[in-house]
Each structure stands twice: as C-alpha cells, then as structure tokens.
CSV table of N, CA and C in Angstrom, one decimal:
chain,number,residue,atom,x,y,z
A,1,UNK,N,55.0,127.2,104.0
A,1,UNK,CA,54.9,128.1,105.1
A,1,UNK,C,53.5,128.1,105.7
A,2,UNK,N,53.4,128.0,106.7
A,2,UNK,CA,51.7,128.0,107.5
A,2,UNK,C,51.5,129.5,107.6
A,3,UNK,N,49.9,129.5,107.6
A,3,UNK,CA,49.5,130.4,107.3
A,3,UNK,C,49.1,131.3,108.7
A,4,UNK,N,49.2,132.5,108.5
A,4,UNK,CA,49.4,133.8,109.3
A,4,UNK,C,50.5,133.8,110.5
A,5,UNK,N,51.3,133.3,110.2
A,5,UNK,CA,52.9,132.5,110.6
A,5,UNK,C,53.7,133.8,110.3
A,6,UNK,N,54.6,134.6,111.7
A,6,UNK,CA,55.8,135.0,111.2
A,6,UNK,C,56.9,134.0,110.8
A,7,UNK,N,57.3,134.6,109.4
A,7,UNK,CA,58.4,133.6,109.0
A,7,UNK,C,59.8,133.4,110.3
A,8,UNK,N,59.8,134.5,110.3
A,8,UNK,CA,61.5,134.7,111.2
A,8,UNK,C,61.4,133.7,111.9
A,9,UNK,N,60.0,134.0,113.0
A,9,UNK,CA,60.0,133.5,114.4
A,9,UNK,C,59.2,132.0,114.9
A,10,UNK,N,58.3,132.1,113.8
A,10,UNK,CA,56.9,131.2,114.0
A,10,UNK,C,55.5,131.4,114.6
A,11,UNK,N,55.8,132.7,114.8
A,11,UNK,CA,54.6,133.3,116.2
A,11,UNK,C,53.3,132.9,114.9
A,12,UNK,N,52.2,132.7,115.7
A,12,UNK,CA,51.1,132.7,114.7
A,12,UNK,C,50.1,133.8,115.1
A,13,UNK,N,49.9,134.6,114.1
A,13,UNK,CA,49.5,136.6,114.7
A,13,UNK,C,48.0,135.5,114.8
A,14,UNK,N,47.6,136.5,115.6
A,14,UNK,CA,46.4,135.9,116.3
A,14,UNK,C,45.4,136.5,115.0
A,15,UNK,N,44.2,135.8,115.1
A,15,UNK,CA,42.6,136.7,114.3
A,15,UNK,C,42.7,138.5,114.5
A,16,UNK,N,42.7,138.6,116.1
A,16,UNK,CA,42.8,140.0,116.2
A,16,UNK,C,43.4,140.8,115.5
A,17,UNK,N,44.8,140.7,115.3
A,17,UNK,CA,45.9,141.2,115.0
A,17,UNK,C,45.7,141.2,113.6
A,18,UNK,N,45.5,140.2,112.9
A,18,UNK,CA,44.8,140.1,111.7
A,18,UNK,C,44.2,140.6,111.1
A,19,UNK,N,42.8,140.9,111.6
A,19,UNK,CA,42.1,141.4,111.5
A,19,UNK,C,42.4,143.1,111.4
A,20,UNK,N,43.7,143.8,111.8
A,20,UNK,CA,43.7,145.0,112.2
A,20,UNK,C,44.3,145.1,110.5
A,21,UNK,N,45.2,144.5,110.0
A,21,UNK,CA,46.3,144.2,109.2
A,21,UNK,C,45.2,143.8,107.9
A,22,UNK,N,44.3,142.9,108.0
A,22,UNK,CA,43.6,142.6,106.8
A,22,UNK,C,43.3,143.7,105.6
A,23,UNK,N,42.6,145.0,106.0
A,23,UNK,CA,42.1,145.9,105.2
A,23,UNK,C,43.3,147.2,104.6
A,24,UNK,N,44.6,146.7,105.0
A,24,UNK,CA,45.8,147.6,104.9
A,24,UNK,C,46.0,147.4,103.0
A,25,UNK,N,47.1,148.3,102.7
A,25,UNK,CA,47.1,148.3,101.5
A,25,UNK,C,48.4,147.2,101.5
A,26,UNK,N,48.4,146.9,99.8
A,26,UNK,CA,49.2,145.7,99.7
A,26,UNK,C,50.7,145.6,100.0
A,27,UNK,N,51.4,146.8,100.4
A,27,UNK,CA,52.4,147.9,100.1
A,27,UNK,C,52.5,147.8,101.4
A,28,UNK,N,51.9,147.3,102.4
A,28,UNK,CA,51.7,148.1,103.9
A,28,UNK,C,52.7,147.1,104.5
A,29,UNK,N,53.3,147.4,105.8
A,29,UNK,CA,54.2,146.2,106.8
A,29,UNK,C,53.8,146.8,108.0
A,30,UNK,N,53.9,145.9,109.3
A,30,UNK,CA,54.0,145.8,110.8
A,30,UNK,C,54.8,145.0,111.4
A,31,UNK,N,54.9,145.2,112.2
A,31,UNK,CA,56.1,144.2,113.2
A,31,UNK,C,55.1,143.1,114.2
A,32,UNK,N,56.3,142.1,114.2
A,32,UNK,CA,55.8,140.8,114.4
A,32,UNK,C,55.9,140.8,116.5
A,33,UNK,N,54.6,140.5,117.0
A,33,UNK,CA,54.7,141.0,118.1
A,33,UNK,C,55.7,140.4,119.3
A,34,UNK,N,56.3,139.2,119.0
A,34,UNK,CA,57.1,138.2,119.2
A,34,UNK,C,58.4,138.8,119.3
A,35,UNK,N,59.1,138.8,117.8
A,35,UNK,CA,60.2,139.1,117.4
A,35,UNK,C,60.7,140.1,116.9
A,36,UNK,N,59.5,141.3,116.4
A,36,UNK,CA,60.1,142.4,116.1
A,36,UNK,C,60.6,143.0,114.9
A,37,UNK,N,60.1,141.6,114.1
A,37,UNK,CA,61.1,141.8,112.6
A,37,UNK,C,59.7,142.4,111.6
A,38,UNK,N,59.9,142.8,111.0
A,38,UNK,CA,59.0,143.7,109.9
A,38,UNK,C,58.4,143.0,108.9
A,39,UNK,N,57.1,142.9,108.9
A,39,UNK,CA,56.6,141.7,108.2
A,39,UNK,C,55.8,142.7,107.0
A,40,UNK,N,55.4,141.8,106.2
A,40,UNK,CA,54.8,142.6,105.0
A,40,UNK,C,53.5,141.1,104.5
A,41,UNK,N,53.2,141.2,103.3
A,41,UNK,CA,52.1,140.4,103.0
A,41,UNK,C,52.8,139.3,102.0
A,42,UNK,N,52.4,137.8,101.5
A,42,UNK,CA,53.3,137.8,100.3
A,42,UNK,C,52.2,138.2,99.4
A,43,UNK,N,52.7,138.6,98.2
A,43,UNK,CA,52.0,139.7,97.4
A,43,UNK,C,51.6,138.0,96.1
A,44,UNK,N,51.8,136.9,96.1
A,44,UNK,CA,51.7,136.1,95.2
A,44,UNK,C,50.0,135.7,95.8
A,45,UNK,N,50.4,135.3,97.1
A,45,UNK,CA,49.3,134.1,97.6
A,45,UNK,C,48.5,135.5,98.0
A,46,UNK,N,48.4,136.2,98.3
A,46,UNK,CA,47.6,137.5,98.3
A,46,UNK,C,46.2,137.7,97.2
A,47,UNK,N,46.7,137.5,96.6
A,47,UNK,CA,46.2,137.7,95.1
A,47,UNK,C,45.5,136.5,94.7
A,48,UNK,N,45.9,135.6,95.0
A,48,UNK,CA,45.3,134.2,94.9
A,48,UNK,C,44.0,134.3,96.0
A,49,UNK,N,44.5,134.2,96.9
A,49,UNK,CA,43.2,134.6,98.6
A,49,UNK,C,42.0,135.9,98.2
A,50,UNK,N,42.4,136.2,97.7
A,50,UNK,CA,41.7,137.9,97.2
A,50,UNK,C,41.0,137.2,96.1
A,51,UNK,N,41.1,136.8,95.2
A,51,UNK,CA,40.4,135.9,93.9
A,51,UNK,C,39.1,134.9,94.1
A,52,UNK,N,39.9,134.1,95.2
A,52,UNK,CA,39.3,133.2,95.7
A,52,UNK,C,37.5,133.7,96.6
A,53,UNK,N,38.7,134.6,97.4
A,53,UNK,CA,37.2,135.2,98.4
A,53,UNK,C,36.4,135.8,97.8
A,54,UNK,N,36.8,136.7,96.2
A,54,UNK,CA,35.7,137.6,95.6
A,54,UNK,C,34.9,136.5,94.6
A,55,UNK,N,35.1,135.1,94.8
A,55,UNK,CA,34.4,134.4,93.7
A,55,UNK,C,32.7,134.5,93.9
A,56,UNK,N,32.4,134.2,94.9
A,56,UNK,CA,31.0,134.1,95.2
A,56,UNK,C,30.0,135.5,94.8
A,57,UNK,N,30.5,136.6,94.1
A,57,UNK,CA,30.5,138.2,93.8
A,57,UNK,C,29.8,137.2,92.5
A,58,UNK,N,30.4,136.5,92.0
A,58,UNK,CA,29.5,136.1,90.3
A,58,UNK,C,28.8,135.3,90.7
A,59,UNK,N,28.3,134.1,91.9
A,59,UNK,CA,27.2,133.7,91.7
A,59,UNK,C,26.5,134.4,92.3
A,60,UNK,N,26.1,135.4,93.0
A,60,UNK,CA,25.3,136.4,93.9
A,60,UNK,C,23.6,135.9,93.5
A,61,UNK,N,23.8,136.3,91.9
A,61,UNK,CA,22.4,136.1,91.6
A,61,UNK,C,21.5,134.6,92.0
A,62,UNK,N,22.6,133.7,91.6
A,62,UNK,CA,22.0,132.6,92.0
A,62,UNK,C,22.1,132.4,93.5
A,63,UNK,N,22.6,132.2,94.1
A,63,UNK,CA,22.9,132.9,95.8
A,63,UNK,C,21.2,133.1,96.5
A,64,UNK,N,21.6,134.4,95.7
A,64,UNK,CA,20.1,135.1,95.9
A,64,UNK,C,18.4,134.8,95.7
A,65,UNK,N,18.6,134.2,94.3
A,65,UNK,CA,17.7,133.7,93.9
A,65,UNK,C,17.0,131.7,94.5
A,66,UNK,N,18.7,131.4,95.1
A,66,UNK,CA,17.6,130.2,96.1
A,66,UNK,C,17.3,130.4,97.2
A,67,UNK,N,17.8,131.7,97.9
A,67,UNK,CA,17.2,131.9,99.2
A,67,UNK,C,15.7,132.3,99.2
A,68,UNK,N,15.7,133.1,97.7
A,68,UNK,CA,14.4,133.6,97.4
A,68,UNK,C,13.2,132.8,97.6
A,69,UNK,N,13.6,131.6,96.5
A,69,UNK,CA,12.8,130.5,95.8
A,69,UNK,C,12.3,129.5,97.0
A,70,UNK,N,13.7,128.9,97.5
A,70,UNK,CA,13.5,128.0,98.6
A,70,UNK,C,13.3,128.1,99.7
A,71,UNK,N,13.1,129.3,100.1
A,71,UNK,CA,13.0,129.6,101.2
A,71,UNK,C,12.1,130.7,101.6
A,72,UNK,N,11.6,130.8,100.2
A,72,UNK,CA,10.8,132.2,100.0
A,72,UNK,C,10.6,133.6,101.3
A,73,UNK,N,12.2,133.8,101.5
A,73,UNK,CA,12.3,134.7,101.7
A,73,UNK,C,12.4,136.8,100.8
A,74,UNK,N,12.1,137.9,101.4
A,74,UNK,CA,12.0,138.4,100.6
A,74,UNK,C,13.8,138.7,99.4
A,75,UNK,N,13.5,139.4,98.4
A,75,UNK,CA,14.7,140.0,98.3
A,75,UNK,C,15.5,140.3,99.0
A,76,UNK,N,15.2,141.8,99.6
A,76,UNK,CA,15.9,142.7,100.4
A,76,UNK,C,16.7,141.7,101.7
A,77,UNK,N,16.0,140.5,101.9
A,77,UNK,CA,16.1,139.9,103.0
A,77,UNK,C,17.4,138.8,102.5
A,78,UNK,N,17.2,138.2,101.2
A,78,UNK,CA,17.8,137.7,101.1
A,78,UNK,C,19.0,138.2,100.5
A,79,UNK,N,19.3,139.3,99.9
A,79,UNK,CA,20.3,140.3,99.5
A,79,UNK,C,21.6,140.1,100.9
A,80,UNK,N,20.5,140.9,101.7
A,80,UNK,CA,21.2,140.9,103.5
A,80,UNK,C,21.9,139.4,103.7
A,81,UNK,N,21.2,138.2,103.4
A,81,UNK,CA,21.8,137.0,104.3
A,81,UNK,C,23.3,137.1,103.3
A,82,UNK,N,23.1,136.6,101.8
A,82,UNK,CA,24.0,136.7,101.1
A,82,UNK,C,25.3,137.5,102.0
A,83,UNK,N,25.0,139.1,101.7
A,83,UNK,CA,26.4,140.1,101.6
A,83,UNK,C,26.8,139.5,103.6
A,84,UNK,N,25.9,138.9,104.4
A,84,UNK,CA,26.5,138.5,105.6
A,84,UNK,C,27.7,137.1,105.8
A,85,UNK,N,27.0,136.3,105.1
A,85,UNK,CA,27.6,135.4,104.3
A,85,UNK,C,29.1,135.3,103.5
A,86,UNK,N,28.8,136.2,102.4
A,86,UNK,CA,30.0,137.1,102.1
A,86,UNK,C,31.1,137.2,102.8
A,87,UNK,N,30.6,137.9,103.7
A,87,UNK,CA,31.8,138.3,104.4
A,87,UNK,C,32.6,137.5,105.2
A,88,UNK,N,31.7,136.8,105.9
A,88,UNK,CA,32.4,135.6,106.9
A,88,UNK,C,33.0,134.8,105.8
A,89,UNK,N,32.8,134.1,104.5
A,89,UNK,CA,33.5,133.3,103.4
A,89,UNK,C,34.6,134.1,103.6
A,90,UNK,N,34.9,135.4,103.3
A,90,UNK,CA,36.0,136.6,102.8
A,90,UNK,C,36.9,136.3,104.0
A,91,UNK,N,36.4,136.4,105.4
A,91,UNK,CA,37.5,136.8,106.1
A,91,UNK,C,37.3,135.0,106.3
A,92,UNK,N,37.1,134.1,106.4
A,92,UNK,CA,37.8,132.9,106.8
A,92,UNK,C,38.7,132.6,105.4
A,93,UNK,N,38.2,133.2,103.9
A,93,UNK,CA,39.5,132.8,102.9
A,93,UNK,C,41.1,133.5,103.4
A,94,UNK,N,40.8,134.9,103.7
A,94,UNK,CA,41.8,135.1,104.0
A,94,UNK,C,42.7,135.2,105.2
A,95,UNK,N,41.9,134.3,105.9
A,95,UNK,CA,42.5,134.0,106.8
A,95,UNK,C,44.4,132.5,106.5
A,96,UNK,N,44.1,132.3,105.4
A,96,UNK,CA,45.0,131.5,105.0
A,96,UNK,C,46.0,132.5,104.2
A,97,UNK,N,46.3,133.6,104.4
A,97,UNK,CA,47.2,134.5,104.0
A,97,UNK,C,48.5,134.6,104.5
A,98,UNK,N,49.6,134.7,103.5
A,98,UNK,CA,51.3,134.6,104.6
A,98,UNK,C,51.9,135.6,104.8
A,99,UNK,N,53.2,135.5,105.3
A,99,UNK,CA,53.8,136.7,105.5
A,99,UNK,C,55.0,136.6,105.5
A,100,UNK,N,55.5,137.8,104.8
A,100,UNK,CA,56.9,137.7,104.2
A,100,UNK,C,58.1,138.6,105.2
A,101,UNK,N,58.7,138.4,105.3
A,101,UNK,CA,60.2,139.5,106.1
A,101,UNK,C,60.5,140.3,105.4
A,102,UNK,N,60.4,142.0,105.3
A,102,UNK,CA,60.6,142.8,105.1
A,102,UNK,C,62.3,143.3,105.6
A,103,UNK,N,62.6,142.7,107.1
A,103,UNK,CA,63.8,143.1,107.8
A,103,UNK,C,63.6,142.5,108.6
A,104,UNK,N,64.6,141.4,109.1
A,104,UNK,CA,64.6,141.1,110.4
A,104,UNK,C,65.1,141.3,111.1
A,105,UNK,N,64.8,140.6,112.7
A,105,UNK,CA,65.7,141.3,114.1
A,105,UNK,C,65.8,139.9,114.8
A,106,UNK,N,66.4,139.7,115.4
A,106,UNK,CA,66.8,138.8,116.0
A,106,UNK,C,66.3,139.0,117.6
C-alpha cells in the first residue's frame, strides 16, 4: 500500500491534510476528502514510523556534542539546531504512514 494513500480510493491526502491528522490520537479517524469513506491509521506501521522518528532522541548527546566540537557552536545554540532538526526528521518519517478503512462509501 503507498503511503498516505486512501485505500478505498487512491486519493493521496496531501502534507496539509496530514499534517492536521498527524498529532491525533491513535484511536482517531477522518474522512477521505475524495471518497468519503472513514479512514483511520494502520496501528502496526504506526508504531514502527513512531520508533523510527524518536530514534535520534538517544543519539542527542552526540548530535549535540559535534555541533559543539566542530563547529564550535554554543550549547544552547546547538541544543536549538538539533530539536529543529528533530523535527523536520519526525515529520518527513512520518510522512510514510498508511491508512486503513474504518467504513467505506462508495
């Protein structure tokens, strides 16, 4: 299945749309703006995407410590690039997230 793909239909939910949907609980559904069928998350590769994006959380220190070294920027400075970093990693991991049929409509 390709990723951020309604199954029913094929529509591919845009970043935006995504993005609204990303920070929902795992339990959460929306309708597919295409087709109308009730989509939900799949809860396997969820979990996997979620794993994946929090990996960089254990090397922080070292992260941190070569922006320091090599670049002899301050801490606080290099703290900031890191958690910016972070995040753009986070949201392009999960941007390979799927989506499962809760109910479809035709």
């Amino acid at each position: 299945m390709k990723a951020r793909t309604c199954p029913n239909c094929g529509n591919k939910i845009s970043m935006r749309e995504y993005g609204k949907q990303l920070f929902r609980l795992l339990n959460s559904s929306w309708k597919c703006e295409k087709c109308g069928s009730q989509l939900t998350y799949n809860i396997g590769r969820r979990v996997v995407v979620a794993f994946v994006a929090m990996m960089p959380i254990g090397f922080r220190s070292i992260i941190a410590s070569f922006l320091q070294l090599d670049f002899g920027i301050s801490k606080g400075l290099s703290l900031a690039i890191f958690v910016l970093l972070f995040f753009v990693w986070a949201f392009f991991v999960f941007s390979f997230d799927s989506f499962e049929l809760q109910t479809k409509k035709h």
